Short mmCIF file of C-alpha atoms in Angstrom, two decimals:
data_model
loop_
_atom_site.label_atom_id
_atom_site.label_comp_id
_atom_site.label_asym_id
_atom_site.label_seq_id
_atom_site.Cartn_x
_atom_site.Cartn_y
_atom_site.Cartn_z
CA MET A 10 0.02 -0.06 0.05
CA GLU A 11 1.31 3.62 -0.78
CA LYS A 12 2.49 5.95 1.82
CA SER A 13 0.17 8.54 0.50
CA ASN A 14 -2.85 6.42 0.22
CA LEU A 15 -2.80 5.09 3.75
CA LYS A 16 -2.31 8.19 5.34
CA TRP A 17 -5.77 9.26 3.82
CA TYR A 18 -7.29 5.78 4.85
CA LEU A 19 -6.22 7.07 7.98
CA ILE A 20 -8.07 10.24 7.56
CA ILE A 21 -11.06 8.67 6.36
CA PHE A 22 -11.22 5.97 9.21
CA ALA A 23 -10.85 8.88 11.66
CA LEU A 24 -13.21 11.09 9.94
CA LEU A 25 -15.53 8.39 10.24
CA VAL A 26 -15.25 7.34 13.88
CA VAL A 27 -16.06 11.47 14.67
CA ILE A 28 -19.32 11.29 12.82
CA ALA A 29 -20.33 8.09 14.98
CA ALA A 30 -19.26 10.01 17.70
CA LEU A 31 -20.78 12.67 17.13
CA SER A 32 -23.92 10.81 16.26
CA LEU A 33 -23.91 8.72 19.66
CA LEU A 34 -23.51 11.85 21.63
CA LEU A 35 -26.56 13.60 19.84
CA ILE A 36 -28.69 10.12 20.32
CA PHE A 37 -27.67 9.74 24.33
CA HIS A 38 -26.51 12.77 24.96
CA ARG A 39 -28.98 16.02 25.87
CA PRO A 40 -29.38 17.69 22.71
CA ALA A 41 -26.77 20.48 22.07
CA PRO A 42 -28.14 24.07 21.46
CA LEU A 43 -27.93 23.67 17.76
CA TYR A 44 -29.51 20.68 17.34
CA ARG A 45 -32.39 21.39 20.28
CA PRO A 46 -34.80 23.03 17.03
CA ILE A 47 -34.31 19.54 14.64
CA HIS A 48 -34.67 17.27 17.65
CA GLY A 49 -37.72 19.07 18.46
CA PHE A 50 -38.89 18.55 15.08
CA LEU A 51 -38.46 15.10 14.64
CA LEU A 52 -39.96 14.50 17.98
CA HIS A 53 -43.12 16.61 17.08
CA HIS A 54 -43.10 14.41 13.97
CA SER A 55 -42.59 11.34 15.56
CA HIS A 56 -45.22 10.85 17.74
CA ARG A 57 -47.95 10.76 15.32
CA VAL A 58 -50.06 8.00 16.89
CA LEU A 59 -51.68 5.97 14.74
CA THR A 60 -55.35 5.30 15.11
CA VAL A 61 -58.08 2.68 14.03
CA SER A 62 -58.28 3.93 10.38
CA ASP A 63 -54.84 2.76 9.52
CA VAL A 64 -54.55 -0.93 11.00
CA GLY A 65 -55.65 -1.66 6.84
CA ARG A 66 -51.38 -0.50 6.92
CA ILE A 67 -50.59 -4.01 8.84
CA GLN A 68 -48.78 -6.32 6.55
CA ASN A 69 -47.06 -9.50 7.06
CA TRP A 70 -43.22 -8.53 6.36
CA MET A 71 -44.12 -6.22 10.06
CA THR A 72 -43.12 -7.95 13.11
CA PHE A 73 -45.61 -7.94 16.66
CA ASP A 74 -42.43 -5.57 17.89
CA TYR A 75 -43.11 -3.21 15.11
CA ILE A 76 -46.76 -3.10 15.32
CA ASN A 77 -46.68 -2.96 18.91
CA LYS A 78 -44.45 0.25 18.71
CA ILE A 79 -46.49 1.89 15.94
CA PHE A 80 -50.02 1.24 17.34
CA LYS A 81 -48.68 1.62 21.30
CA LEU A 82 -50.00 -1.23 22.11
CA PRO A 83 -49.01 -3.76 25.49
CA SER A 84 -46.27 -5.14 24.63
CA ASP A 85 -48.19 -8.79 25.90
CA TYR A 86 -51.06 -7.71 24.32
CA LEU A 87 -51.20 -9.81 20.93
CA LYS A 88 -49.61 -12.42 22.47
CA ASN A 89 -52.58 -12.81 24.63
CA THR A 90 -55.03 -12.19 22.32
CA LEU A 91 -53.66 -14.71 19.45
CA ASN A 92 -52.38 -17.05 22.06
CA ILE A 93 -48.92 -16.35 21.14
CA SER A 94 -46.95 -19.06 22.37
CA ASP A 95 -43.67 -18.54 20.20
CA SER A 96 -40.98 -17.72 22.35
CA ARG A 97 -39.15 -15.64 19.65
CA TYR A 98 -42.19 -13.22 20.04
CA PRO A 99 -42.54 -10.15 19.97
CA ASN A 100 -38.98 -10.39 17.37
CA LEU A 101 -41.38 -12.62 14.99
CA VAL A 102 -42.61 -11.64 11.43
CA LEU A 103 -46.04 -12.03 11.12
CA TYR A 104 -45.83 -14.28 7.75
CA GLN A 105 -43.10 -16.62 9.78
CA TYR A 106 -45.45 -17.06 12.67
CA ALA A 107 -48.57 -17.59 10.47
CA SER A 108 -46.65 -20.37 8.35
CA GLY A 109 -45.82 -22.16 11.14
CA GLN A 110 -49.08 -22.45 12.56
CA LYS A 111 -50.34 -23.29 9.06
CA ILE A 112 -52.75 -20.67 8.92
CA LYS A 113 -53.29 -18.67 5.67
CA GLY A 114 -51.21 -15.14 5.59
CA SER A 115 -54.13 -12.83 4.76
CA ASP A 116 -56.04 -14.51 7.38
CA PHE A 117 -53.71 -13.70 9.91
CA ILE A 118 -53.41 -10.32 9.27
CA VAL A 119 -57.54 -9.78 9.48
CA GLN A 120 -57.09 -11.55 12.79
CA ILE A 121 -54.22 -9.01 14.03
CA GLN A 122 -55.88 -5.84 12.71
CA ASN A 123 -59.58 -6.84 14.60
CA ALA A 124 -57.17 -7.03 17.44
CA VAL A 125 -55.59 -3.89 17.01
CA ARG A 126 -58.65 -2.37 16.32
CA ASN A 127 -60.40 -3.79 19.26
CA TYR A 128 -58.12 -2.12 21.35
CA LEU A 129 -57.79 1.23 19.44
CA THR A 130 -61.89 1.84 19.78
CA PRO A 131 -62.87 3.06 22.77
CA ALA A 132 -65.18 0.77 24.95
CA LYS A 133 -68.72 2.22 24.98
CA MET B 17 -47.13 -5.71 -0.55
CA ASP B 18 -46.23 -9.69 -1.45
CA TYR B 19 -43.71 -11.11 1.79
CA PHE B 20 -42.32 -13.09 -1.46
CA SER B 21 -41.29 -9.79 -2.84
CA THR B 22 -37.51 -10.22 -2.44
CA PHE B 23 -38.14 -6.15 -1.27
CA GLY B 24 -40.83 -7.57 1.49
CA SER B 25 -38.41 -10.05 2.98
CA LEU B 26 -35.38 -6.98 3.36
CA LEU B 27 -38.08 -4.79 5.33
CA SER B 28 -38.48 -7.64 7.82
CA TYR B 29 -34.90 -8.17 8.08
CA LEU B 30 -34.77 -4.61 8.90
CA LEU B 31 -37.23 -4.62 11.48
CA LEU B 32 -35.76 -7.70 13.14
CA TYR B 33 -32.10 -6.39 12.88
CA LYS B 34 -32.43 -3.16 12.33
CA TYR B 35 -29.08 -1.53 12.00
CA VAL B 36 -26.99 -4.25 11.31
CA ALA B 37 -29.74 -4.96 8.50
CA LEU B 38 -29.23 -1.50 7.39
CA PHE B 39 -25.42 -1.82 7.37
CA ILE B 40 -25.33 -4.90 5.16
CA PHE B 41 -28.19 -3.60 3.06
CA ILE B 42 -26.60 -0.32 2.17
CA PHE B 43 -23.23 -1.80 2.11
CA LEU B 44 -24.03 -4.24 -0.73
CA SER B 45 -26.13 -1.66 -2.87
CA GLY B 46 -22.98 0.47 -2.44
CA VAL B 47 -20.87 -2.71 -3.72
CA GLY B 48 -23.35 -2.84 -6.85
CA PHE B 49 -25.56 -5.68 -5.84
CA PRO B 50 -29.08 -5.53 -6.80
CA VAL B 51 -30.42 -4.18 -3.45
CA PRO B 52 -33.01 -1.38 -3.55
CA GLY B 53 -30.84 0.81 -1.57
CA ASN B 54 -32.71 4.40 -1.85
CA THR B 55 -35.96 2.66 -1.45
CA LEU B 56 -34.75 0.89 2.03
CA LEU B 57 -33.50 4.40 3.14
CA LEU B 58 -37.00 5.79 2.15
CA ALA B 59 -38.41 2.85 4.25
CA VAL B 60 -36.02 3.38 7.04
CA GLY B 61 -36.83 7.58 7.18
CA ALA B 62 -40.82 6.44 7.52
CA PHE B 63 -39.75 4.43 10.50
CA THR B 64 -37.15 7.27 12.17
CA SER B 65 -40.79 9.28 11.90
CA GLN B 66 -42.60 6.14 13.65
CA SER B 67 -39.25 6.31 16.19
CA TYR B 68 -38.59 2.51 15.76
CA PHE B 69 -35.09 3.89 14.41
CA SER B 70 -33.03 6.94 14.74
CA PHE B 71 -32.59 9.26 12.86
CA PRO B 72 -29.12 10.58 13.07
CA LEU B 73 -27.88 7.09 13.92
CA SER B 74 -29.01 5.69 10.85
CA LEU B 75 -27.78 8.04 8.64
CA THR B 76 -24.54 7.72 10.34
CA ILE B 77 -24.70 3.88 9.52
CA ALA B 78 -26.27 3.92 6.64
CA CYS B 79 -23.43 7.01 5.18
CA ILE B 80 -20.41 4.61 6.62
CA ALA B 81 -22.01 1.58 5.17
CA ASN B 82 -22.18 3.62 1.47
CA ILE B 83 -19.23 4.93 1.58
CA LEU B 84 -17.46 1.49 2.30
CA GLY B 85 -19.03 -0.15 -0.43
CA ASP B 86 -18.22 2.76 -3.10
CA LEU B 87 -14.34 2.07 -2.11
CA PHE B 88 -14.73 -1.94 -2.29
CA ASP B 89 -15.45 -1.00 -6.22
CA TYR B 90 -13.15 1.56 -6.57
CA LEU B 91 -10.26 -0.09 -4.98
CA LEU B 92 -11.10 -3.42 -6.56
CA MET B 93 -10.79 -1.57 -10.01
CA ARG B 94 -7.55 0.34 -8.92
CA LYS B 95 -5.84 -3.01 -8.00
CA TYR B 96 -7.19 -5.11 -10.73
CA GLY B 97 -8.60 -2.91 -12.89
CA LYS B 98 -5.39 -2.58 -15.24
CA PHE B 99 -4.03 -5.86 -14.52
CA LEU B 100 -7.35 -7.59 -16.23
CA ILE B 101 -7.63 -5.27 -19.04
CA SER B 102 -3.49 -5.93 -20.04
CA ARG B 103 -4.77 -9.61 -19.25
CA ASN B 104 -7.09 -9.12 -21.87
CA PHE B 105 -9.92 -11.15 -20.83
CA HIS B 106 -12.41 -8.74 -22.08
CA LYS B 107 -11.30 -9.62 -25.28
CA LYS B 108 -13.32 -12.74 -25.19
CA ILE B 109 -16.47 -10.72 -24.63
CA PRO B 110 -17.58 -8.76 -28.57
CA PHE B 111 -18.72 -5.27 -26.78
CA ALA B 112 -15.86 -5.52 -24.51
CA SER B 113 -13.32 -6.33 -26.69
CA LYS B 114 -12.68 -2.38 -27.24
CA ILE B 115 -12.71 -1.44 -23.47
CA ARG B 116 -9.24 -0.32 -23.69
CA GLN B 117 -10.48 2.29 -26.43
CA TYR B 118 -13.31 3.08 -24.16
CA VAL B 119 -11.43 3.69 -21.29
CA LYS B 120 -9.43 6.22 -23.06
CA ILE B 121 -12.43 8.16 -23.94
CA LEU B 122 -14.09 7.95 -20.42
CA ASP B 123 -10.55 8.91 -18.70
CA GLN B 124 -10.46 12.46 -20.30
CA TYR B 125 -14.13 12.60 -19.77
CA VAL B 126 -14.18 11.96 -16.07
CA LYS B 127 -10.70 13.93 -15.37
CA GLU B 128 -12.57 17.00 -16.51
CA ARG B 129 -15.63 16.34 -14.70
CA GLU B 130 -14.60 14.52 -11.33
CA PHE B 131 -16.72 16.07 -8.99
CA ILE B 132 -20.22 16.21 -11.20
CA VAL B 133 -19.94 12.58 -12.40
CA ILE B 134 -19.19 11.29 -9.03
CA PHE B 135 -20.93 13.19 -7.38
CA ILE B 136 -24.30 13.20 -9.14
CA THR B 137 -24.27 9.53 -9.70
CA ARG B 138 -24.72 8.75 -5.99
CA PHE B 139 -28.54 9.32 -6.65
CA LEU B 140 -28.39 7.14 -9.47
CA GLY B 141 -28.09 3.61 -8.01
CA ILE B 142 -26.53 1.19 -10.83
CA ALA B 143 -25.15 4.40 -12.25
CA GLY B 144 -23.00 5.42 -9.37
CA THR B 145 -21.43 1.43 -9.06
CA ALA B 146 -20.65 1.99 -12.63
CA VAL B 147 -18.94 5.29 -11.76
CA ASN B 148 -17.46 3.55 -8.82
CA PHE B 149 -15.70 1.26 -11.49
CA LEU B 150 -14.59 3.58 -13.60
CA SER B 151 -13.02 5.89 -11.16
CA GLY B 152 -10.48 3.32 -9.94
CA LEU B 153 -9.56 2.50 -13.32
CA VAL B 154 -8.70 5.77 -14.39
CA PRO B 155 -8.23 6.35 -11.59
CA VAL B 156 -9.60 9.30 -10.40
CA PRO B 157 -7.08 10.36 -7.09
CA PHE B 158 -7.64 8.93 -4.10
CA LYS B 159 -8.98 11.75 -1.77
CA LYS B 160 -10.95 13.15 -4.44
CA PHE B 161 -13.27 9.94 -5.18
CA ILE B 162 -13.61 9.67 -1.24
CA PHE B 163 -14.35 13.18 -0.98
CA TYR B 164 -16.46 13.46 -4.28
CA ASP B 165 -18.50 10.10 -2.85
CA ALA B 166 -19.04 11.21 1.09
CA LEU B 167 -20.73 14.48 0.06
CA GLY B 168 -22.73 13.18 -2.39
CA ASN B 169 -23.76 9.78 -0.40
CA ILE B 170 -24.63 12.29 2.64
CA ALA B 171 -26.08 14.43 0.82
CA ASN B 172 -28.17 11.40 -0.88
CA ILE B 173 -28.39 9.69 2.39
CA PHE B 174 -30.13 12.73 3.80
CA LEU B 175 -32.29 13.27 1.26
CA MET B 176 -33.88 10.09 1.29
CA LEU B 177 -34.40 9.93 4.65
CA SER B 178 -36.18 12.83 5.06
CA LEU B 179 -38.35 12.23 2.61
CA GLY B 180 -39.25 8.88 4.31
CA PHE B 181 -39.72 10.72 7.49
CA VAL B 182 -41.56 13.42 6.17
CA ILE B 183 -43.83 11.20 3.53
CA SER B 184 -44.12 8.32 6.89
CA ALA B 185 -46.87 6.15 6.36
CA SER B 186 -47.41 7.42 2.67
CA TRP B 187 -44.05 5.97 2.08
CA GLN B 188 -44.36 2.63 0.01
CA THR B 189 -46.82 4.38 -2.40
CA ILE B 190 -43.86 7.14 -3.01
CA ALA B 191 -41.36 4.07 -2.85
CA ASN B 192 -42.85 2.35 -5.99
CA ILE B 193 -43.31 5.66 -8.12
CA PHE B 194 -39.53 6.69 -7.39
CA GLY B 195 -38.36 3.10 -7.35
CA VAL B 196 -39.52 2.94 -11.43
CA LEU B 197 -37.56 6.06 -11.92
CA TRP B 198 -34.85 5.25 -9.97
CA THR B 199 -34.10 2.45 -12.20
CA GLY B 200 -35.11 3.58 -15.42
CA LEU B 201 -33.06 7.02 -14.60
CA GLY B 202 -30.09 4.87 -13.75
CA ILE B 203 -30.54 2.29 -17.09
CA PHE B 204 -31.00 5.50 -19.48
CA ILE B 205 -27.98 7.36 -18.01
CA LEU B 206 -25.74 4.16 -18.67
CA ILE B 207 -27.00 3.16 -21.81
CA PHE B 208 -26.72 6.95 -23.17
CA ALA B 209 -22.78 6.63 -21.88
CA VAL B 210 -22.33 3.62 -23.65
CA ILE B 211 -23.42 5.21 -26.89
CA ILE B 212 -21.65 8.54 -26.61
CA ILE B 213 -18.62 6.09 -25.73
CA ILE B 214 -19.25 4.40 -28.65
CA PHE B 215 -20.08 7.00 -31.10
CA LYS B 216 -16.92 9.32 -29.95
CA SER B 217 -14.88 5.93 -30.45
CA LYS B 218 -15.39 5.16 -34.05
CA LYS B 219 -15.37 9.09 -34.34
CA ARG B 220 -12.25 8.76 -33.47
CA THR B 221 -11.28 5.93 -35.42
CA THR B 222 -12.43 7.61 -38.84
CA SER B 223 -10.43 11.01 -38.32
CA VAL B 224 -7.21 8.98 -37.83
#
Protein backbone atom coordinates (compact mmCIF):
# COMPACT_ATOMS: atom_id res chain seq x y z
CA MET A 1 0.00 0.00 0.00
CA GLU A 2 1.39 3.43 -0.94
CA LYS A 3 2.35 5.73 1.92
CA SER A 4 0.20 8.64 0.68
CA ASN A 5 -2.82 6.34 0.36
CA LEU A 6 -2.33 4.99 3.86
CA LYS A 7 -2.39 8.55 5.18
CA TRP A 8 -5.76 9.10 3.48
CA TYR A 9 -7.15 5.82 4.75
CA LEU A 10 -6.28 6.94 8.27
CA ILE A 11 -7.81 10.41 7.75
CA ILE A 12 -11.05 8.90 6.42
CA PHE A 13 -11.19 6.36 9.19
CA ALA A 14 -10.69 9.15 11.74
CA LEU A 15 -13.45 11.21 10.06
CA LEU A 16 -15.87 8.28 10.16
CA VAL A 17 -15.09 7.70 13.83
CA VAL A 18 -15.74 11.40 14.56
CA ILE A 19 -19.07 11.30 12.66
CA ALA A 20 -20.10 8.14 14.53
CA ALA A 21 -19.05 9.61 17.89
CA LEU A 22 -20.96 12.86 17.22
CA SER A 23 -24.09 10.94 16.23
CA LEU A 24 -23.92 8.76 19.33
CA LEU A 25 -23.48 11.90 21.43
CA LEU A 26 -26.57 13.44 19.82
CA ILE A 27 -28.59 10.30 20.45
CA PHE A 28 -27.65 9.51 24.02
CA HIS A 29 -26.72 12.93 25.36
CA ARG A 30 -28.92 15.98 25.99
CA PRO A 31 -29.34 17.76 22.63
CA ALA A 32 -26.93 20.63 22.06
CA PRO A 33 -28.46 24.12 21.46
CA LEU A 34 -27.88 23.90 17.72
CA TYR A 35 -29.46 20.48 17.52
CA ARG A 36 -32.41 21.29 19.80
CA PRO A 37 -34.74 22.78 17.12
CA ILE A 38 -34.12 19.77 14.85
CA HIS A 39 -34.64 17.41 17.76
CA GLY A 40 -37.88 19.19 18.61
CA PHE A 41 -39.08 18.92 15.02
CA LEU A 42 -38.24 15.21 14.95
CA LEU A 43 -40.06 14.59 18.23
CA HIS A 44 -43.10 16.57 17.09
CA HIS A 45 -43.37 14.63 13.84
CA SER A 46 -42.46 11.27 15.27
CA HIS A 47 -45.29 11.15 17.74
CA ARG A 48 -48.18 10.88 15.33
CA VAL A 49 -50.14 8.11 16.98
CA LEU A 50 -51.66 5.66 14.53
CA THR A 51 -55.41 5.23 14.91
CA VAL A 52 -58.10 2.68 14.01
CA SER A 53 -58.13 4.01 10.44
CA ASP A 54 -54.48 2.92 10.06
CA VAL A 55 -54.96 -0.79 10.86
CA GLY A 56 -55.22 -1.48 7.11
CA ARG A 57 -51.50 -0.65 6.90
CA ILE A 58 -50.57 -3.84 8.77
CA GLN A 59 -48.77 -6.20 6.42
CA ASN A 60 -47.21 -9.64 6.69
CA TRP A 61 -43.57 -8.46 6.47
CA MET A 62 -44.02 -6.56 9.75
CA THR A 63 -42.92 -7.89 13.13
CA PHE A 64 -45.07 -8.03 16.27
CA ASP A 65 -42.62 -5.67 17.94
CA TYR A 66 -43.05 -3.10 15.17
CA ILE A 67 -46.87 -3.31 15.35
CA ASN A 68 -46.76 -2.95 19.15
CA LYS A 69 -44.60 0.17 18.86
CA ILE A 70 -46.41 1.99 16.04
CA PHE A 71 -49.88 1.37 17.50
CA LYS A 72 -48.65 1.87 21.08
CA LEU A 73 -49.99 -1.52 22.20
CA PRO A 74 -48.93 -3.15 25.50
CA SER A 75 -46.08 -5.53 24.64
CA ASP A 76 -48.06 -8.67 25.58
CA TYR A 77 -51.44 -7.61 24.19
CA LEU A 78 -51.17 -9.44 20.85
CA LYS A 79 -49.47 -12.41 22.50
CA ASN A 80 -52.35 -12.90 24.92
CA THR A 81 -55.15 -12.01 22.50
CA LEU A 82 -53.92 -14.37 19.76
CA ASN A 83 -52.53 -17.03 22.15
CA ILE A 84 -49.01 -16.83 20.73
CA SER A 85 -46.60 -19.20 22.47
CA ASP A 86 -43.58 -18.73 20.19
CA SER A 87 -40.53 -17.80 22.27
CA ARG A 88 -39.29 -15.41 19.57
CA TYR A 89 -42.27 -13.08 20.18
CA PRO A 90 -42.23 -10.07 19.69
CA ASN A 91 -39.22 -10.30 17.34
CA LEU A 92 -41.15 -12.44 14.94
CA VAL A 93 -42.36 -11.68 11.41
CA LEU A 94 -46.12 -12.09 10.96
CA TYR A 95 -45.72 -14.24 7.86
CA GLN A 96 -43.15 -16.44 9.59
CA TYR A 97 -45.51 -17.08 12.48
CA ALA A 98 -48.55 -17.65 10.26
CA SER A 99 -46.74 -20.19 8.07
CA GLY A 100 -45.37 -21.95 11.16
CA GLN A 101 -48.90 -22.26 12.51
CA LYS A 102 -50.23 -23.27 9.08
CA ILE A 103 -52.55 -20.28 9.02
CA LYS A 104 -53.24 -18.50 5.72
CA GLY A 105 -51.24 -15.23 5.73
CA SER A 106 -54.17 -13.01 4.73
CA ASP A 107 -56.43 -14.59 7.41
CA PHE A 108 -53.80 -13.99 10.06
CA ILE A 109 -53.47 -10.34 9.01
CA VAL A 110 -57.24 -9.96 9.46
CA GLN A 111 -56.95 -11.46 12.97
CA ILE A 112 -54.20 -9.01 13.86
CA GLN A 113 -56.12 -6.09 12.39
CA ASN A 114 -59.20 -7.04 14.41
CA ALA A 115 -57.17 -7.36 17.61
CA VAL A 116 -55.55 -3.94 17.08
CA ARG A 117 -58.92 -2.43 16.13
CA ASN A 118 -60.50 -3.81 19.32
CA TYR A 119 -57.72 -2.32 21.42
CA LEU A 120 -57.87 1.09 19.76
CA THR A 121 -61.66 1.38 19.65
CA PRO A 122 -62.84 3.02 22.88
CA ALA A 123 -65.26 0.86 24.87
CA LYS A 124 -68.86 2.15 24.83
CA MET B 1 -47.05 -5.92 -0.49
CA ASP B 2 -46.39 -9.60 -1.04
CA TYR B 3 -44.04 -11.14 1.50
CA PHE B 4 -42.48 -13.26 -1.20
CA SER B 5 -41.24 -10.19 -2.96
CA THR B 6 -37.59 -9.66 -2.13
CA PHE B 7 -38.32 -6.22 -0.83
CA GLY B 8 -40.81 -7.56 1.72
CA SER B 9 -38.16 -9.93 3.07
CA LEU B 10 -35.60 -7.12 3.20
CA LEU B 11 -38.02 -5.04 5.25
CA SER B 12 -38.57 -7.95 7.65
CA TYR B 13 -34.81 -8.30 8.17
CA LEU B 14 -34.60 -4.55 8.65
CA LEU B 15 -37.21 -4.68 11.42
CA LEU B 16 -35.61 -7.74 13.04
CA TYR B 17 -31.94 -6.77 12.92
CA LYS B 18 -32.30 -3.01 12.61
CA TYR B 19 -28.94 -1.23 12.22
CA VAL B 20 -26.93 -4.38 11.42
CA ALA B 21 -29.32 -5.14 8.54
CA LEU B 22 -29.25 -1.49 7.46
CA PHE B 23 -25.45 -1.55 7.31
CA ILE B 24 -25.31 -4.82 5.35
CA PHE B 25 -28.02 -3.83 2.84
CA ILE B 26 -26.59 -0.38 2.16
CA PHE B 27 -23.06 -1.76 1.88
CA LEU B 28 -24.22 -4.37 -0.65
CA SER B 29 -26.15 -1.71 -2.53
CA GLY B 30 -22.99 0.46 -2.61
CA VAL B 31 -20.95 -2.44 -3.96
CA GLY B 32 -23.49 -2.93 -6.74
CA PHE B 33 -25.61 -5.89 -5.66
CA PRO B 34 -29.23 -5.51 -6.76
CA VAL B 35 -30.46 -4.22 -3.40
CA PRO B 36 -32.91 -1.29 -3.61
CA GLY B 37 -30.83 1.00 -1.40
CA ASN B 38 -32.77 4.23 -1.94
CA THR B 39 -36.13 2.56 -1.38
CA LEU B 40 -34.83 0.97 1.83
CA LEU B 41 -33.64 4.39 2.98
CA LEU B 42 -37.14 5.77 2.34
CA ALA B 43 -38.53 2.96 4.50
CA VAL B 44 -35.99 3.64 7.27
CA GLY B 45 -36.88 7.34 7.07
CA ALA B 46 -40.52 6.40 7.63
CA PHE B 47 -39.52 4.12 10.54
CA THR B 48 -37.63 7.04 12.13
CA SER B 49 -40.82 9.10 12.00
CA GLN B 50 -42.46 6.32 14.03
CA SER B 51 -39.55 6.34 16.53
CA TYR B 52 -38.66 2.79 15.51
CA PHE B 53 -35.27 3.86 14.17
CA SER B 54 -33.07 6.77 15.20
CA PHE B 55 -32.58 9.35 12.46
CA PRO B 56 -28.97 10.39 13.26
CA LEU B 57 -27.84 6.81 13.87
CA SER B 58 -29.46 5.59 10.64
CA LEU B 59 -27.86 8.47 8.74
CA THR B 60 -24.42 7.68 10.17
CA ILE B 61 -24.62 3.94 9.59
CA ALA B 62 -26.02 4.28 6.07
CA CYS B 63 -23.34 6.85 5.14
CA ILE B 64 -20.49 4.70 6.47
CA ALA B 65 -21.88 1.57 4.77
CA ASN B 66 -22.40 3.28 1.43
CA ILE B 67 -18.98 4.94 1.43
CA LEU B 68 -17.32 1.60 2.28
CA GLY B 69 -19.31 -0.13 -0.48
CA ASP B 70 -18.23 2.48 -3.04
CA LEU B 71 -14.64 2.27 -1.83
CA PHE B 72 -14.71 -1.50 -2.27
CA ASP B 73 -15.51 -1.08 -6.00
CA TYR B 74 -13.03 1.73 -6.42
CA LEU B 75 -10.13 -0.07 -4.74
CA LEU B 76 -10.92 -3.35 -6.46
CA MET B 77 -10.74 -1.73 -9.87
CA ARG B 78 -7.77 0.42 -8.92
CA LYS B 79 -5.82 -2.65 -7.85
CA TYR B 80 -6.92 -5.18 -10.47
CA GLY B 81 -8.59 -3.16 -13.28
CA LYS B 82 -5.49 -2.39 -15.32
CA PHE B 83 -4.20 -5.93 -14.73
CA LEU B 84 -7.43 -7.45 -16.07
CA ILE B 85 -7.33 -5.22 -19.13
CA SER B 86 -3.64 -6.02 -19.77
CA ARG B 87 -4.47 -9.73 -19.60
CA ASN B 88 -7.04 -9.19 -22.37
CA PHE B 89 -9.76 -11.19 -20.62
CA HIS B 90 -12.25 -8.67 -21.96
CA LYS B 91 -11.41 -9.52 -25.58
CA LYS B 92 -13.44 -12.71 -25.25
CA ILE B 93 -16.59 -10.58 -24.80
CA PRO B 94 -17.64 -8.97 -28.11
CA PHE B 95 -18.66 -5.57 -26.73
CA ALA B 96 -15.80 -5.33 -24.25
CA SER B 97 -13.13 -6.01 -26.88
CA LYS B 98 -12.74 -2.27 -27.37
CA ILE B 99 -12.64 -1.60 -23.65
CA ARG B 100 -9.13 -0.12 -23.70
CA GLN B 101 -10.28 2.39 -26.29
CA TYR B 102 -13.42 3.24 -24.29
CA VAL B 103 -11.44 3.70 -21.10
CA LYS B 104 -9.26 6.29 -22.83
CA ILE B 105 -12.32 8.33 -23.79
CA LEU B 106 -13.89 7.94 -20.36
CA ASP B 107 -10.58 8.76 -18.73
CA GLN B 108 -10.58 12.16 -20.39
CA TYR B 109 -14.28 12.73 -19.72
CA VAL B 110 -14.14 11.77 -16.04
CA LYS B 111 -10.92 13.71 -15.38
CA GLU B 112 -12.52 16.89 -16.71
CA ARG B 113 -15.69 16.46 -14.65
CA GLU B 114 -14.73 14.42 -11.59
CA PHE B 115 -16.98 16.24 -9.15
CA ILE B 116 -20.11 16.26 -11.30
CA VAL B 117 -19.72 12.64 -12.40
CA ILE B 118 -19.04 11.20 -8.94
CA PHE B 119 -21.39 13.45 -6.95
CA ILE B 120 -24.43 13.22 -9.23
CA THR B 121 -24.22 9.46 -9.74
CA ARG B 122 -24.47 8.91 -5.96
CA PHE B 123 -28.18 9.62 -6.47
CA LEU B 124 -28.57 7.20 -9.37
CA GLY B 125 -28.08 3.69 -7.98
CA ILE B 126 -26.67 1.48 -10.72
CA ALA B 127 -24.92 4.38 -12.50
CA GLY B 128 -23.07 5.09 -9.23
CA THR B 129 -21.61 1.57 -9.20
CA ALA B 130 -20.43 1.94 -12.80
CA VAL B 131 -18.72 5.23 -11.91
CA ASN B 132 -17.05 3.61 -8.86
CA PHE B 133 -15.46 0.99 -11.12
CA LEU B 134 -14.55 3.61 -13.68
CA SER B 135 -13.01 5.91 -11.08
CA GLY B 136 -10.79 3.06 -9.92
CA LEU B 137 -9.84 2.21 -13.48
CA VAL B 138 -9.02 5.76 -14.64
CA PRO B 139 -7.93 6.25 -11.71
CA VAL B 140 -9.44 9.32 -10.08
CA PRO B 141 -7.10 10.36 -7.21
CA PHE B 142 -8.12 8.57 -4.03
CA LYS B 143 -8.63 11.68 -1.88
CA LYS B 144 -10.79 13.30 -4.56
CA PHE B 145 -12.89 10.19 -5.03
CA ILE B 146 -13.51 9.73 -1.32
CA PHE B 147 -14.35 13.42 -0.84
CA TYR B 148 -16.85 13.63 -3.71
CA ASP B 149 -18.24 10.20 -2.86
CA ALA B 150 -18.76 11.13 0.79
CA LEU B 151 -20.40 14.43 -0.15
CA GLY B 152 -22.74 12.76 -2.62
CA ASN B 153 -23.60 9.90 -0.30
CA ILE B 154 -24.32 12.13 2.69
CA ALA B 155 -26.54 14.38 0.54
CA ASN B 156 -28.39 11.44 -1.03
CA ILE B 157 -28.89 9.51 2.19
CA PHE B 158 -29.99 12.60 4.11
CA LEU B 159 -32.45 13.39 1.32
CA MET B 160 -33.90 9.86 1.23
CA LEU B 161 -34.22 9.54 5.01
CA SER B 162 -35.80 13.01 5.27
CA LEU B 163 -38.23 12.22 2.47
CA GLY B 164 -39.19 8.97 4.18
CA PHE B 165 -39.55 10.83 7.46
CA VAL B 166 -41.85 13.47 5.97
CA ILE B 167 -44.08 11.15 3.92
CA SER B 168 -44.04 8.67 6.81
CA ALA B 169 -46.91 6.19 6.49
CA SER B 170 -47.33 6.82 2.74
CA TRP B 171 -43.74 5.81 1.98
CA GLN B 172 -44.71 2.63 0.16
CA THR B 173 -46.73 4.47 -2.47
CA ILE B 174 -43.94 7.00 -3.03
CA ALA B 175 -41.30 4.23 -3.01
CA ASN B 176 -43.05 2.40 -5.86
CA ILE B 177 -42.99 5.55 -8.01
CA PHE B 178 -39.41 6.45 -7.08
CA GLY B 179 -38.23 2.86 -7.55
CA VAL B 180 -39.33 2.90 -11.18
CA LEU B 181 -37.93 6.40 -11.72
CA TRP B 182 -34.53 5.65 -10.16
CA THR B 183 -34.06 2.38 -12.00
CA GLY B 184 -35.22 3.90 -15.28
CA LEU B 185 -32.98 6.95 -14.91
CA GLY B 186 -29.94 4.87 -13.90
CA ILE B 187 -30.36 2.51 -16.86
CA PHE B 188 -31.03 5.45 -19.21
CA ILE B 189 -27.81 7.19 -18.13
CA LEU B 190 -25.80 3.98 -18.55
CA ILE B 191 -27.20 3.36 -22.05
CA PHE B 192 -26.66 7.02 -22.94
CA ALA B 193 -23.04 6.86 -21.74
CA VAL B 194 -22.40 3.67 -23.76
CA ILE B 195 -23.87 5.23 -26.91
CA ILE B 196 -21.77 8.39 -26.50
CA ILE B 197 -18.60 6.33 -25.93
CA ILE B 198 -19.21 4.15 -28.99
CA PHE B 199 -20.03 7.20 -31.08
CA LYS B 200 -16.88 9.03 -29.94
CA SER B 201 -14.64 6.01 -30.44
CA LYS B 202 -15.96 5.53 -33.98
CA LYS B 203 -15.44 9.20 -34.71
CA ARG B 204 -11.89 8.96 -33.41
CA THR B 205 -11.03 5.88 -35.49
CA THR B 206 -12.41 7.43 -38.69
CA SER B 207 -10.52 10.67 -38.12
CA VAL B 208 -7.20 8.83 -37.60
